[in-house]
C-alpha positions as a printed Julia matrix, in Angstrom:
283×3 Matrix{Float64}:
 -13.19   -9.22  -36.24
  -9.62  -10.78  -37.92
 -11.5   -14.15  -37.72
 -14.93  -12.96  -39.01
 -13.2   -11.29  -42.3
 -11.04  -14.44  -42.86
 -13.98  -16.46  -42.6
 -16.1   -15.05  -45.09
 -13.1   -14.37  -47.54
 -13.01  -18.11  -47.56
 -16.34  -18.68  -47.44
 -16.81  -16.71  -50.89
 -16.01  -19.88  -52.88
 -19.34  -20.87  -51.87
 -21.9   -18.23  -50.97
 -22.37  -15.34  -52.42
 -23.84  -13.43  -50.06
 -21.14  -13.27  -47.29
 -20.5   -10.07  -44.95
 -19.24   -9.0   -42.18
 -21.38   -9.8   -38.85
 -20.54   -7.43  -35.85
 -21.5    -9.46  -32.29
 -21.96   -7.87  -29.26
 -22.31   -9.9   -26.05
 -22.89  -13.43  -27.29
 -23.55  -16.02  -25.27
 -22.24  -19.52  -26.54
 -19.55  -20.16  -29.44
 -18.72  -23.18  -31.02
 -16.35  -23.68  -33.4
 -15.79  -27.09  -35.72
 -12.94  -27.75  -37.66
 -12.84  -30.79  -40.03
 -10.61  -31.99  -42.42
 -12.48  -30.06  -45.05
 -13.44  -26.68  -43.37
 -14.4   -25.05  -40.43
 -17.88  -24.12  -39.08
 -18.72  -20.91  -36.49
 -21.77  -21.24  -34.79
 -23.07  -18.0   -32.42
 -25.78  -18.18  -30.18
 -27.73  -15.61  -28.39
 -26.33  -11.84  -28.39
 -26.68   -8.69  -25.51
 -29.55   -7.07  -28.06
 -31.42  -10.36  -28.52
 -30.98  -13.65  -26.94
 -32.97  -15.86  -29.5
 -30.06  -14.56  -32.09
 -28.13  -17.13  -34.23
 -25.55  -17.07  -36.65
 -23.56  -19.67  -38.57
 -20.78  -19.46  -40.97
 -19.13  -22.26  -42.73
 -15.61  -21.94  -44.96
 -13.52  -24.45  -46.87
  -9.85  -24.29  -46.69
  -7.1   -25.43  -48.75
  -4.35  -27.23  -47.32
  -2.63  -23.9   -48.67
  -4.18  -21.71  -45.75
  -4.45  -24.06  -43.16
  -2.46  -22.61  -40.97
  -3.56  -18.95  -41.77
  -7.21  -19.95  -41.52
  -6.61  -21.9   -37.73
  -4.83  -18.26  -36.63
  -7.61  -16.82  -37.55
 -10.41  -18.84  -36.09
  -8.09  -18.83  -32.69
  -7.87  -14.94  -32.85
 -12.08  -15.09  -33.1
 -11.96  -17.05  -29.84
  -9.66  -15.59  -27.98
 -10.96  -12.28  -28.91
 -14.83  -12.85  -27.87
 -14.08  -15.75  -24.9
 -11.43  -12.95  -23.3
 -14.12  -10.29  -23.44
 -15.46  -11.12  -19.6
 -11.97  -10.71  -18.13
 -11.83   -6.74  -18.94
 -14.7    -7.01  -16.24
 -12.89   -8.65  -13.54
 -13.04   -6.9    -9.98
  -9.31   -5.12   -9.19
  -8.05   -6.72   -6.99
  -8.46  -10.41   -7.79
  -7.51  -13.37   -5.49
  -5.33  -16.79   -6.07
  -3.71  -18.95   -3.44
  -1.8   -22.7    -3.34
   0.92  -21.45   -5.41
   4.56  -20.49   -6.07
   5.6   -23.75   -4.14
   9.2   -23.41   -3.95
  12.46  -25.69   -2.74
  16.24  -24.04   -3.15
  19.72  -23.98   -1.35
  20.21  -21.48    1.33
  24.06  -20.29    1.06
  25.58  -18.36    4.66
  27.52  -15.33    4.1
  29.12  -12.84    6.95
  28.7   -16.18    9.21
  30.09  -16.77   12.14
  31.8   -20.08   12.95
  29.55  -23.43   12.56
  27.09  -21.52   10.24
  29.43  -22.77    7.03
  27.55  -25.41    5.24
  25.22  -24.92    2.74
  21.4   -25.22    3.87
  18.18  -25.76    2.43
  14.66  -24.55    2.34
  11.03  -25.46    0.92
   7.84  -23.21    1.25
   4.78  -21.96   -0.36
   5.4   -18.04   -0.88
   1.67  -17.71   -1.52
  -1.06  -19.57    0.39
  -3.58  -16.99   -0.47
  -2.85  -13.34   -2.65
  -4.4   -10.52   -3.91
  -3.02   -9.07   -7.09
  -4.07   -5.6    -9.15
  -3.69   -5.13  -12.26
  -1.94   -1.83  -12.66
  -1.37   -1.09  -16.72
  -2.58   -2.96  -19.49
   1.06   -3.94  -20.46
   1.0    -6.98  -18.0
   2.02   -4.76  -14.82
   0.77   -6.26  -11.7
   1.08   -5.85   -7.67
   0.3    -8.55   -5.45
  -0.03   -8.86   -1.49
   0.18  -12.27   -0.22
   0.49  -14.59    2.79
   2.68  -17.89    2.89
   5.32  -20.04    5.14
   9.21  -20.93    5.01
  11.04  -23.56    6.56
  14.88  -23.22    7.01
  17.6   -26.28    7.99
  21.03  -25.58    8.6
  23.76  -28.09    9.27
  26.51  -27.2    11.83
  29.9   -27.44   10.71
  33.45  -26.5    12.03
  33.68  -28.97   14.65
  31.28  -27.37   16.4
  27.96  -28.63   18.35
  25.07  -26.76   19.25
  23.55  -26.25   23.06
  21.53  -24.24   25.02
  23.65  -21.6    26.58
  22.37  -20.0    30.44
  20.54  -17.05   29.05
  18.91  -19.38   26.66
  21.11  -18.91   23.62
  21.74  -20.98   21.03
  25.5   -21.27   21.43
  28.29  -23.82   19.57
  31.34  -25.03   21.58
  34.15  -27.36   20.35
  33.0   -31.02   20.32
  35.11  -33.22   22.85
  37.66  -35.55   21.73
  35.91  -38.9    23.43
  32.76  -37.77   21.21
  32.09  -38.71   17.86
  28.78  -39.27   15.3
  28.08  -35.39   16.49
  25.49  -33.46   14.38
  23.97  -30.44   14.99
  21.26  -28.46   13.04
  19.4   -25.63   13.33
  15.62  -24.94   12.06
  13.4   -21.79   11.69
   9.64  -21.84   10.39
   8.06  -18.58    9.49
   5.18  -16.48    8.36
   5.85  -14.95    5.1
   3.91  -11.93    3.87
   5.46  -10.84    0.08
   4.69   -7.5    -1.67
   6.08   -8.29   -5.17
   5.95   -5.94   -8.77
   5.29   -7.88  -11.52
   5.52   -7.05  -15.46
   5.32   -9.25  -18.39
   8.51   -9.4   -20.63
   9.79  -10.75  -24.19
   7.26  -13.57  -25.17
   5.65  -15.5   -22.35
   8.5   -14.68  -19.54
   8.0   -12.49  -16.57
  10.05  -10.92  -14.14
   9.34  -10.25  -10.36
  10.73   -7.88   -7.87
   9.77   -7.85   -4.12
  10.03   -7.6    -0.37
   8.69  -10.03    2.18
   8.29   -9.11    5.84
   9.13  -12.78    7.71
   7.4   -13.42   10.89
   9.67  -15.99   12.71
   7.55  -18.06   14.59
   9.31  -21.07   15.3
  13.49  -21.96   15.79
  14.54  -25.06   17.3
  17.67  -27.11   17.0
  18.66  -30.39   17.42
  22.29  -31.98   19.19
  23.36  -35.74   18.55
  26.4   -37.79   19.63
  27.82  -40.7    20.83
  30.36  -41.52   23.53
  31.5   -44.62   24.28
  28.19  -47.13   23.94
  26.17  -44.11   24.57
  23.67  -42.09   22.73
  22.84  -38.52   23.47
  20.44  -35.96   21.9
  19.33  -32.66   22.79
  16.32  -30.81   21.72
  17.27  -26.84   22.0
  13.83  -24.62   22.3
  12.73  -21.41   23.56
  15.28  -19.64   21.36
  15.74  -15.72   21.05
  15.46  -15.1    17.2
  14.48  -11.86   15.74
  10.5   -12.22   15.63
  10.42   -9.65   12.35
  13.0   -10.36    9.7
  12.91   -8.99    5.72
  14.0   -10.81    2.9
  14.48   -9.18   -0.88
  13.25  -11.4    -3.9
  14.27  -11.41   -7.39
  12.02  -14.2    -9.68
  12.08  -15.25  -13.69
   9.02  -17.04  -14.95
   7.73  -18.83  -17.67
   4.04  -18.14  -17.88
   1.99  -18.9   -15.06
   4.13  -22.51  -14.09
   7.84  -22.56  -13.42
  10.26  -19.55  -12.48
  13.79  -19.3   -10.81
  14.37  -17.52   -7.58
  17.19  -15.41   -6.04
  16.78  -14.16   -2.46
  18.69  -12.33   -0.05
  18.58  -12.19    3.58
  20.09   -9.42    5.42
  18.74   -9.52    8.98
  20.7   -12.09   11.26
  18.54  -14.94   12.59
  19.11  -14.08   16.52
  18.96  -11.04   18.56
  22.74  -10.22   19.46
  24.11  -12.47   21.95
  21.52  -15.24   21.31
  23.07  -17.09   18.65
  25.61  -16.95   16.04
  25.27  -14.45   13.15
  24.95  -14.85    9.92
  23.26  -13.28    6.4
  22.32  -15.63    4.14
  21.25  -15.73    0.43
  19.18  -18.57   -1.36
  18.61  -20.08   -4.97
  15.98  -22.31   -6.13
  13.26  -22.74   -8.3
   9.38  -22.46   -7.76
   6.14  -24.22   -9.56
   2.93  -22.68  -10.2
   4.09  -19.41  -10.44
């Protein structure tokens, strides 16, 4: 309506018989600008398809800008109309790709250094719309992959019970490294609202299956090379994590998350809490 009255108030210059045109429904809109005006064309309407309506203005360089608001309000206003009927819930997925640092805290010795993580926190997600005010719920499914580096002068092994244990390394050993990996099922339940201009903010909890936790044992002694491939570990199968996320429209935010649960089950491995910090795309 904004861009219908500010195109007939400049189109009075030229035509005299200029009013306001209420359009329900229509079905294609083009709009033209050139250098010396700008042209609306509407095509077809919900009462009769065969309708047509054109309306052509001149602008001064004075009102440029006011005039190009205004013909961006019209289009926004009628091309928007078909989202107000868009089923609750509605579905996305491939996004919120995310990479940070994973930081140990109430660890127990060799879980020291500073780790790292990438995943996608939503492969697929359902989202409702809760408030017109940009309030949103979502439900989605995604993975996570952890690496942690063992520090301390410790190296990692497969204890009799089928632990993941660390034990000094010996003195006639050196080039040891140790690391330990988990890859898991993510499912996020995250409240979303819209904030000051086009930021958002993003509370949630995600329930993490933990499908998969391996580690890995190198070193040398003497001329010889060992490795060790630990499997079949005892982690906690159902872990939670807390998420906290800041976003710029719909493609870049910054994450905080915080792990409470230890990795292992007690006596399977060393324990630790962890919290991470990182930065996601496509959010």
């Amino acid at each position: 309506m904004l861009g219908l009255l500010a195109v007939s108030a400049t189109a009075g210059a030229t035509e005299k018989t200029d009013s306001v045109t209420i359009i329900t429904s229509p079905t294609i809109i083009t709009i033209k600008n050139t250098d010396s005006g700008s042209t609306i064309t509407v095509t077809g309407c919900k009462e009769n398809p065969n309708f047509r309506f054109k309306s052509e203005s001149t602008s001064a360089s004075s009102s440029d800008g006011l005039e190009a608001e205004s013909l961006w309000a019209f289009n926004e206003r009628f091309t928007n109309r078909p989202n107000k009927k868009k089923r609750n819930p509605s579905a996305d997925g491939f996004c919120d790709f995310y990479a940070g640092a994973v930081i140990p805290s109430d660890a127990d010795a060799g879980i020291s250094r500073v780790g790292w993580e990438i995943g996608m926190l939503n492969v697929a997600k359902l989202q409702w719309r809760l408030s017109n005010c940009g309030t949103e719920i979502s439900l989605g499914i995604g993975w996570d992959y952890r690496h942690f580096t063992i520090g301390d002068g410790l190296r990692a092994y497969r204890g009799s019970n089928g632990s993941y244990d660390l034990s000094p390394i010996p003195d006639d050993d050196y080039n040891s490294k140790s690391t330990l990996r988990n890859f898991a099922v993510q499912f996020p339940l995250a409240l979303r609202q819209k904030i000051s201009g086009k930021f958002t903010l993003e509370v949630g909890g995600i329930a993490m299956i933990n499908s998969y936790t391996t580690g890995n044992s190198s070193w040398r002694t003497d001329d010889t090379s060992s490795k060790l491939h630990i499997k079949n570990l005892h982690q906690r199968i159902l872990t939670a994590d807390i998420l906290a996320r800041i976003g710029w429209r719909n493609t870049f935010a910054f994450y905080f998350r915080y792990s409470p649960i230890p990795q292992f089950k007690n006596s399977f491995g060393p324990q630790y809490k962890s919290f991470s910090v990182g930065a996601s795309l496509g959010f």
